[in-house]
Short mmCIF file of C-alpha atoms and ligand atoms in Angstrom, two decimals:
data_model
loop_
_atom_site.label_atom_id
_atom_site.label_comp_id
_atom_site.label_asym_id
_atom_site.label_seq_id
_atom_site.Cartn_x
_atom_site.Cartn_y
_atom_site.Cartn_z
CA UNK A 1 82.85 133.66 60.15
CA UNK A 2 84.58 135.51 57.29
CA UNK A 3 83.36 138.88 58.57
CA UNK A 4 85.36 138.45 61.82
CA UNK A 5 88.46 137.24 59.98
CA UNK A 6 91.47 139.28 58.97
CA UNK A 7 90.28 139.11 55.36
CA UNK A 8 86.85 140.50 56.24
CA UNK A 9 87.63 143.08 58.95
CA UNK A 10 88.09 146.76 58.19
CA UNK A 11 89.72 149.81 59.77
CA UNK A 12 90.26 149.73 63.57
CA UNK A 13 88.96 146.18 64.06
CA UNK A 14 91.29 144.92 61.30
CA UNK A 15 94.25 146.88 62.73
CA UNK A 16 93.77 145.37 66.18
CA UNK A 17 93.43 141.80 64.90
CA UNK A 18 96.43 142.19 62.58
CA UNK A 19 98.42 143.46 65.54
CA UNK A 20 97.56 140.30 67.54
CA UNK A 21 98.30 137.98 64.65
CA UNK A 22 101.56 139.45 63.34
CA UNK A 23 103.67 137.82 66.10
CA UNK A 24 102.62 134.43 64.66
CA UNK A 25 104.96 135.04 61.75
CA UNK A 26 108.13 136.20 63.49
CA UNK A 27 111.35 134.21 63.08
CA UNK A 28 111.07 132.50 66.46
CA UNK A 29 107.48 131.35 65.83
CA UNK A 30 108.33 130.13 62.33
CA UNK A 31 111.32 128.25 63.74
CA UNK A 32 108.93 126.46 66.10
CA UNK A 33 106.53 125.57 63.29
CA UNK A 34 109.16 124.34 60.82
CA UNK A 35 109.15 120.83 62.33
CA UNK A 36 105.43 120.45 61.59
CA UNK A 37 106.00 121.73 58.04
CA UNK A 38 108.90 119.31 57.51
CA UNK A 39 106.96 116.27 58.64
CA UNK A 40 103.96 117.20 56.46
CA UNK A 41 106.24 117.65 53.44
CA UNK A 42 107.85 114.27 54.15
CA UNK A 43 104.40 112.68 53.90
CA UNK A 44 104.05 114.34 50.51
CA UNK A 45 107.26 112.64 49.39
CA UNK A 46 105.83 109.31 50.57
CA UNK A 47 102.76 110.02 48.43
CA UNK A 48 105.05 110.73 45.44
CA UNK A 49 106.94 107.51 46.06
CA UNK A 50 103.72 105.44 46.02
CA UNK A 51 102.40 107.31 43.03
CA UNK A 52 105.60 106.78 41.04
CA UNK A 53 105.65 103.07 41.96
CA UNK A 54 102.05 102.56 40.89
CA UNK A 55 101.95 104.51 37.64
CA UNK A 56 104.67 105.67 35.33
CA UNK A 57 102.56 108.46 33.89
CA UNK A 58 102.41 112.27 34.14
CA UNK A 59 101.28 113.76 37.43
CA UNK A 60 98.61 116.44 37.81
CA UNK A 61 100.86 118.48 40.07
CA UNK A 62 98.33 121.18 40.94
CA UNK A 63 95.86 118.75 42.43
CA UNK A 64 98.68 117.01 44.27
CA UNK A 65 99.98 120.28 45.72
CA UNK A 66 96.47 121.22 46.79
CA UNK A 67 96.51 118.23 49.11
CA UNK A 68 99.85 119.29 50.52
CA UNK A 69 98.58 122.88 50.98
CA UNK A 70 95.44 121.62 52.78
CA UNK A 71 97.48 119.49 55.17
CA UNK A 72 99.92 122.32 55.88
CA UNK A 73 97.08 124.67 56.81
CA UNK A 74 95.28 121.96 58.79
CA UNK A 75 98.27 121.25 60.95
CA UNK A 76 99.53 124.83 61.37
CA UNK A 77 96.36 126.93 61.44
CA UNK A 78 93.73 124.44 62.62
CA UNK A 79 95.98 122.54 64.99
CA UNK A 80 94.41 119.36 63.68
CA UNK A 81 96.54 117.22 61.37
CA UNK A 82 94.55 115.98 58.37
CA UNK A 83 95.62 113.40 55.84
CA UNK A 84 94.51 114.84 52.55
CA UNK A 85 97.74 113.68 50.96
CA UNK A 86 97.01 109.98 51.18
CA UNK A 87 93.24 110.04 51.78
CA UNK A 88 91.31 111.32 48.72
CA UNK A 89 88.13 111.32 50.83
CA UNK A 90 89.56 113.55 53.58
CA UNK A 91 86.72 115.70 54.89
CA UNK A 92 89.00 118.65 55.55
CA UNK A 93 90.24 118.57 51.96
CA UNK A 94 86.80 118.10 50.41
CA UNK A 95 85.31 120.95 52.43
CA UNK A 96 88.30 123.13 51.57
CA UNK A 97 87.72 122.48 47.88
CA UNK A 98 84.04 123.46 48.18
CA UNK A 99 84.87 126.71 49.97
CA UNK A 100 87.49 127.78 47.45
CA UNK A 101 85.45 126.78 44.41
CA UNK A 102 84.23 129.99 42.77
CA UNK A 103 83.14 128.44 39.49
CA UNK A 104 79.62 127.80 38.16
CA UNK A 105 76.81 128.91 40.48
CA UNK A 106 79.30 130.34 43.02
CA UNK A 107 80.90 132.78 40.53
CA UNK A 108 78.09 135.40 40.75
CA UNK A 109 78.09 135.08 44.56
CA UNK A 110 81.79 135.89 44.67
CA UNK A 111 81.33 138.82 42.27
CA UNK A 112 78.43 140.05 44.42
CA UNK A 113 80.60 140.02 47.55
CA UNK A 114 83.43 141.79 45.72
CA UNK A 115 81.25 144.50 44.21
CA UNK A 116 78.36 144.94 46.66
CA UNK A 117 79.00 143.19 49.99
CA UNK A 118 76.32 145.17 51.86
CA UNK A 119 73.68 144.26 49.29
CA UNK A 120 74.57 140.57 49.58
CA UNK A 121 74.24 140.74 53.38
CA UNK A 122 70.94 142.58 53.04
CA UNK A 123 69.69 139.86 50.69
CA UNK A 124 70.67 137.26 53.31
CA UNK A 125 73.14 135.54 50.97
CA UNK A 126 76.12 134.07 52.80
CA UNK A 127 79.56 133.67 51.26
CA UNK A 128 80.08 130.29 52.89
CA UNK A 129 77.47 127.58 53.28
CA UNK A 130 76.35 126.96 56.89
CA UNK A 131 77.38 123.28 56.71
CA UNK A 132 80.98 124.32 56.01
CA UNK A 133 81.00 127.02 58.68
CA UNK A 134 79.79 124.38 61.16
CA UNK A 135 82.49 121.91 60.08
CA UNK A 136 85.40 124.32 60.52
CA UNK A 137 83.99 125.87 63.70
CA UNK A 138 83.53 122.51 65.41
CA UNK A 139 87.11 121.50 64.48
CA UNK A 140 88.65 124.55 66.13
CA UNK A 141 86.30 124.60 69.14
CA UNK A 142 87.22 120.92 69.73
CA UNK A 143 90.96 121.65 69.56
CA UNK A 144 90.64 124.62 71.96
CA UNK A 145 88.55 122.61 74.44
CA UNK A 146 91.03 119.71 74.38
CA UNK A 147 94.03 121.98 74.97
CA UNK A 148 92.38 123.97 77.73
CA UNK A 149 91.05 120.91 79.54
CA UNK A 150 94.28 118.94 79.24
CA UNK A 151 96.69 121.83 79.63
CA UNK A 152 98.35 120.92 76.31
CA UNK A 153 100.22 123.25 73.96
CA UNK A 154 101.49 122.90 70.39
CA UNK A 155 103.70 125.07 68.14
CA UNK A 156 100.91 126.33 65.88
CA UNK A 157 98.80 129.41 65.18
CA UNK A 158 95.85 128.47 67.41
CA UNK A 159 98.29 128.27 70.31
CA UNK A 160 99.57 131.72 69.55
CA UNK A 161 96.08 133.18 69.83
CA UNK A 162 95.35 131.16 72.96
CA UNK A 163 98.59 132.53 74.45
CA UNK A 164 97.54 136.10 73.58
CA UNK A 165 94.18 135.48 75.23
CA UNK A 166 95.62 134.04 78.43
CA UNK A 167 98.59 136.42 78.52
CA UNK A 168 99.22 139.38 80.79
CA UNK A 169 96.99 141.76 78.88
CA UNK A 170 94.03 139.29 78.64
CA UNK A 171 92.86 140.34 75.22
CA UNK A 172 89.20 139.99 74.43
CA UNK A 173 89.56 137.17 71.85
CA UNK A 174 86.68 134.71 71.60
CA UNK A 175 86.79 131.13 70.33
CA UNK A 176 84.90 132.40 67.29
CA UNK A 177 87.63 135.01 66.66
CA UNK A 178 90.25 132.27 66.73
CA UNK A 179 88.17 130.17 64.33
CA UNK A 180 87.74 133.11 61.97
CA UNK A 181 91.47 133.75 61.81
CA UNK A 182 92.27 130.09 61.16
CA UNK A 183 89.71 130.28 58.41
CA UNK A 184 91.31 133.37 56.87
CA UNK A 185 94.61 131.50 56.84
CA UNK A 186 92.85 128.69 55.03
CA UNK A 187 91.44 131.01 52.37
CA UNK A 188 94.70 132.98 52.16
CA UNK A 189 97.02 130.01 52.06
CA UNK A 190 95.30 127.14 50.24
CA UNK A 191 95.11 127.85 46.52
CA UNK A 192 97.93 130.42 46.72
CA UNK A 193 100.34 127.81 48.06
CA UNK A 194 99.21 125.09 45.65
CA UNK A 195 99.60 127.52 42.73
CA UNK A 196 103.02 128.76 43.87
CA UNK A 197 104.31 125.17 44.36
CA UNK A 198 102.97 124.27 40.91
CA UNK A 199 104.52 127.23 39.08
CA UNK A 200 107.92 126.75 40.73
CA UNK A 201 107.85 123.05 39.75
CA UNK A 202 106.71 123.96 36.23
CA UNK A 203 109.62 126.41 35.79
CA UNK A 204 112.16 123.97 37.23
CA UNK A 205 111.00 121.30 34.78
CA UNK A 206 111.23 123.75 31.88
CA UNK A 207 114.71 124.85 32.96
CA UNK A 208 116.65 121.72 33.94
CA UNK A 209 119.90 123.68 34.37
CA UNK A 210 118.21 125.85 37.02
CA UNK A 211 116.73 122.75 38.67
CA UNK A 212 120.19 121.12 38.85
CA UNK A 213 121.64 124.24 40.47
CA UNK A 214 118.84 124.45 43.06
CA UNK A 215 119.23 120.72 43.85
CA UNK A 216 122.97 121.13 44.30
CA UNK A 217 122.33 123.95 46.77
CA UNK A 218 119.70 121.90 48.64
CA UNK A 219 122.02 118.90 49.00
CA UNK A 220 124.88 121.08 50.18
CA UNK A 221 122.72 122.87 52.78
CA UNK A 222 121.12 119.63 54.02
CA UNK A 223 124.50 117.97 54.40
CA UNK A 224 125.49 120.79 56.77
CA UNK A 225 122.24 120.45 58.78
CA UNK A 226 122.11 116.77 59.64
CA UNK A 227 120.16 116.03 56.45
CA UNK A 228 117.31 118.28 57.65
CA UNK A 229 115.72 121.35 56.13
CA UNK A 230 114.64 123.36 59.15
CA UNK A 231 114.10 127.10 59.56
CA UNK A 232 117.83 127.87 60.01
CA UNK A 233 118.79 125.77 56.98
CA UNK A 234 116.28 127.51 54.70
CA UNK A 235 118.08 130.81 55.31
CA UNK A 236 121.03 129.41 53.36
CA UNK A 237 118.96 128.63 50.26
CA UNK A 238 119.96 131.83 48.50
CA UNK A 239 119.64 130.57 44.93
CA UNK A 240 116.27 128.91 45.61
CA UNK A 241 115.09 132.23 47.01
CA UNK A 242 116.05 133.93 43.72
CA UNK A 243 114.23 131.24 41.73
CA UNK A 244 111.04 131.57 43.80
CA UNK A 245 111.16 135.37 43.44
CA UNK A 246 111.46 135.08 39.66
CA UNK A 247 108.62 132.52 39.46
CA UNK A 248 106.34 134.84 41.46
CA UNK A 249 107.27 137.71 39.15
CA UNK A 250 106.46 135.82 35.98
CA UNK A 251 103.45 134.06 37.45
CA UNK A 252 102.02 136.21 40.29
CA UNK A 253 99.45 134.12 42.15
CA UNK A 254 97.36 137.29 42.67
CA UNK A 255 97.59 138.98 39.25
CA UNK A 256 95.85 142.09 40.54
CA UNK A 257 95.21 143.81 43.87
CA UNK A 258 92.46 146.15 44.94
CA UNK A 259 92.24 149.07 47.32
CA UNK A 260 89.51 151.46 48.36
CA UNK A 261 90.72 155.05 48.25
CA UNK A 262 90.53 156.42 51.83
CA UNK A 263 90.92 160.11 50.97
CA UNK A 264 90.92 162.16 47.77
CA UNK A 265 94.40 162.30 46.24
CA UNK A 266 95.72 164.26 43.24
CA UNK A 267 98.61 163.45 40.92
CA UNK A 268 99.17 166.73 39.02
CA UNK A 269 101.92 165.17 36.87
CA UNK A 270 99.30 162.80 35.38
CA UNK A 271 96.43 165.29 35.62
CA UNK A 272 94.63 162.71 37.75
CA UNK A 273 92.48 162.95 40.88
CA UNK A 274 91.20 159.83 42.65
CA UNK A 275 88.16 160.62 44.77
CA UNK A 276 87.65 159.18 48.25
CA UNK A 277 85.68 155.94 48.02
CA UNK A 278 86.94 154.97 44.55
CA UNK A 279 87.93 151.31 44.03
CA UNK A 280 91.43 151.12 42.61
CA UNK A 281 92.76 148.03 40.82
CA UNK A 282 96.53 147.52 40.79
CA UNK A 283 97.61 145.48 37.74
CA UNK A 284 100.30 143.27 39.31
CA UNK A 285 100.75 141.02 36.27
CA UNK A 286 101.01 144.09 34.02
CA UNK A 287 103.73 145.63 36.22
CA UNK A 288 105.66 142.36 36.51
CA UNK A 289 105.75 141.92 32.74
CA UNK A 290 106.33 145.56 31.79
CA UNK A 291 109.66 145.74 29.86
CA UNK A 292 110.32 149.19 31.38
CA UNK A 293 110.64 147.54 34.79
CA UNK A 294 111.73 144.02 33.86
CA UNK A 295 113.58 143.91 30.51
CA UNK A 296 112.80 140.89 28.29
CA UNK A 297 109.93 140.18 30.73
CA UNK A 298 108.95 136.71 29.50
CA UNK A 299 112.46 135.36 29.93
CA UNK A 300 112.72 133.22 33.06
CA UNK A 301 115.83 134.66 34.66
CA UNK A 302 116.44 134.17 38.42
CA UNK A 303 119.54 136.43 38.12
CA UNK A 304 117.16 139.42 38.29
CA UNK A 305 117.03 138.70 42.02
CA UNK A 306 120.70 138.61 42.99
CA UNK A 307 121.42 140.93 45.95
CA UNK A 308 123.00 143.37 43.50
CA UNK A 309 120.24 143.30 40.86
CA UNK A 310 117.38 143.43 43.40
CA UNK A 311 118.45 146.95 44.33
CA UNK A 312 117.56 148.11 40.79
CA UNK A 313 113.92 146.98 41.02
CA UNK A 314 111.74 150.06 41.24
CA UNK A 315 109.58 150.27 44.38
CA UNK A 316 105.98 149.07 43.94
CA UNK A 317 106.67 147.35 40.60
CA UNK A 318 107.19 143.92 42.20
CA UNK A 319 104.15 142.94 44.28
CA UNK A 320 103.73 139.15 44.59
CA UNK A 321 102.63 139.52 48.23
CA UNK A 322 101.11 142.99 47.92
CA UNK A 323 102.41 146.08 49.69
CA UNK A 324 101.68 148.33 52.64
CA UNK A 325 99.96 147.53 55.94
CA UNK A 326 97.50 145.17 54.28
CA UNK A 327 100.12 143.05 52.52
CA UNK A 328 100.21 139.26 52.87
CA UNK A 329 100.57 138.43 56.55
CA UNK A 330 101.60 134.88 55.60
CA UNK A 331 104.50 135.87 53.32
CA UNK A 332 107.35 134.54 55.50
CA UNK A 333 105.37 131.44 56.35
CA UNK A 334 104.61 130.84 52.64
CA UNK A 335 108.27 131.17 51.68
CA UNK A 336 109.27 128.81 54.48
CA UNK A 337 106.75 126.20 53.32
CA UNK A 338 107.87 126.55 49.71
CA UNK A 339 111.55 126.18 50.60
CA UNK A 340 111.06 123.16 52.85
CA UNK A 341 108.62 121.46 50.45
CA UNK A 342 110.75 122.03 47.34
CA UNK A 343 113.93 120.91 49.11
CA UNK A 344 112.32 117.64 50.09
CA UNK A 345 111.06 117.03 46.56
CA UNK A 346 114.27 118.01 44.75
CA UNK A 347 116.36 115.93 47.13
CA UNK A 348 114.62 112.81 45.84
CA UNK A 349 112.93 113.59 42.55
CA UNK A 350 113.62 115.00 39.11
CA UNK A 351 110.84 117.16 37.60
CA UNK A 352 110.50 116.86 33.82
CA UNK A 353 108.16 118.21 31.17
CA UNK A 354 105.88 115.66 29.51
CA UNK A 355 103.70 115.74 26.42
CA UNK A 356 100.84 117.31 28.43
CA UNK A 357 102.96 120.16 29.87
CA UNK A 358 101.88 123.56 28.59
CA UNK A 359 105.17 125.02 27.31
CA UNK A 360 103.77 128.18 25.68
CA UNK A 361 105.69 131.39 26.34
CA UNK A 362 104.12 133.80 27.22
CA UNK A 363 102.01 131.20 28.96
CA UNK A 364 98.48 130.69 27.69
CA UNK A 365 96.23 130.70 30.76
CA UNK A 366 92.98 128.83 31.15
CA UNK A 367 89.82 130.89 30.93
CA UNK A 368 87.60 128.13 32.27
CA UNK A 369 88.48 128.71 35.94
CA UNK A 370 88.98 131.65 38.29
CA UNK A 371 92.35 130.12 39.25
CA UNK A 372 95.63 131.26 37.71
CA UNK A 373 96.47 128.12 35.74
CA UNK A 374 97.99 127.17 32.39
CA UNK A 375 95.53 126.10 29.70
CA UNK A 376 95.26 122.31 30.11
CA UNK A 377 96.47 122.35 33.73
CA UNK A 378 99.81 121.58 35.34
CA UNK A 379 101.31 118.26 34.21
CA UNK A 380 104.81 116.96 34.82
CA UNK A 381 106.78 113.75 34.95
CA UNK A 382 108.14 113.15 38.43
CA UNK A 383 111.02 110.65 38.44
CA UNK A 384 112.93 109.28 41.44
CA UNK A 385 116.59 110.37 41.27
CA UNK A 386 117.85 106.98 42.46
CA UNK A 387 116.24 105.23 39.47
CA UNK A 388 117.76 107.49 36.82
C1 LIG B 401 102.92 131.97 47.77
C2 LIG B 401 101.86 132.06 48.56
C3 LIG B 401 101.10 133.33 48.81
C4 LIG B 401 100.94 134.42 48.01
C5 LIG B 401 101.54 134.67 46.63
C6 LIG B 401 100.08 135.35 48.73
C7 LIG B 401 99.69 136.59 48.26
C8 LIG B 401 98.88 137.46 48.95
C9 LIG B 401 98.47 138.75 48.45
C10 LIG B 401 98.86 139.33 47.10
C11 LIG B 401 97.67 139.32 49.40
C12 LIG B 401 96.99 140.69 49.30
C13 LIG B 401 98.01 141.75 49.70
C14 LIG B 401 97.64 143.17 49.42
O1 LIG B 401 96.47 143.46 49.13
O2 LIG B 401 98.55 144.05 49.50
C15 LIG B 401 97.57 138.40 50.51
C16 LIG B 401 96.86 138.63 51.68
C17 LIG B 401 96.73 137.72 52.69
N1 LIG B 401 97.37 136.50 52.78
FE1 LIG B 401 98.67 135.71 51.43
N2 LIG B 401 99.73 134.79 49.93
C18 LIG B 401 100.34 133.56 50.03
C19 LIG B 401 100.28 132.68 51.10
C20 LIG B 401 99.59 132.89 52.25
C21 LIG B 401 99.54 131.99 53.38
C22 LIG B 401 100.27 130.65 53.46
C23 LIG B 401 98.70 132.54 54.30
C24 LIG B 401 98.29 131.97 55.65
C25 LIG B 401 99.01 131.89 56.65
C26 LIG B 401 98.23 133.80 53.77
C27 LIG B 401 97.36 134.64 54.42
C28 LIG B 401 96.95 135.87 53.94
C29 LIG B 401 96.01 136.73 54.64
C30 LIG B 401 95.30 136.39 55.96
C31 LIG B 401 95.89 137.90 53.88
C32 LIG B 401 95.04 139.12 54.22
C33 LIG B 401 95.89 140.08 55.05
C34 LIG B 401 95.14 141.31 55.57
O3 LIG B 401 94.12 141.67 54.98
O4 LIG B 401 95.61 141.87 56.58
N3 LIG B 401 98.79 133.99 52.53
N4 LIG B 401 98.32 137.27 50.21
#
């Protein structure tokens, strides 16, 4: 399944699939999907409300945001709403956790696929267990069958691919292709979204003055948009956009990128030649915290991203979503989800540090997991604004 997905395809096959999928992330498609995102984020607020009523203790925000991320992907990419937020036993969520767990016995498998994918295939080792492939495949096949038999449509990514398939040019896209792409959105957008939501919340709790300013902006924008935070409204969240940009600089979800050199290139000024076929690692975290590019790099300062200051950022030194043709296809979708989700939360809740919050600066990261996480996890107090 992964081999046919955007993440697994190479060269011409990748280019063609990317070309089909890119229209899923244009403004008009995102506008259509923003209602589904809003309603899923509202459910998350209901979960927070229950949680706050039941226990007045710190919240493990990462594990909470993972549930939100799973439900967002389920509804948008799999066309099948799941209820991971309120149901801890949700099958979709549990299977998602298993797939994205690269600790313990799965760590060498992941390393094997990164370093020697052909060898792993030759050895007959699969990246994803058959049981999980079957689960996700049957979900998507079921959704496609239902829509085709009942002539139903929905503003989500599966529909976009079905529309491409049935459109004028009748592209050769199989049900398995559609499943593979939904799956690549799951892998691309599950832990990344949960981590980004967690780091933004962490920074807002550590910097209450920034949080107050973002909340003020949210309330002002919502009051102009019938108390909603839809696609059009998010475009007015200029300060929140600066805050998110700064969080992703200080805490890039993907701290490094990799590329395979396609042709031999020379850089005479550095006396360096990179041969065709060489794996190149791009140190994103190193660039983002290099004082030559970002002075006083460990200072959390959203002002770096004002329209004026952004122009001074050197090209290719800020890479939270990668760069070039293989950059993150979900970037605009991710930013939309973050803006809607954070608006909903900040409109009703105050995020505060608690005794378990890791307040080290530079942050001390955990070494016990492959995830980018503070040592000790993400913990915050979440307090309803109306009870303050
Ligand atoms: C804040 C959240 C996110 C961050 C920080 C992020 C970051 C990234 C990065 C760094 C890459 C590699 C880019 C490169 O090598 O140049 C990538 C690729 C990718 N991302 Fe995201 N991502 C996020 C959310 C999402 C979401 C929500 C989706 C799903 C819709 C998604 C789907 C993908 C896919 C499919 C690729 C592979 C693209 C390709 O190979 O053509 N990402 N992402």
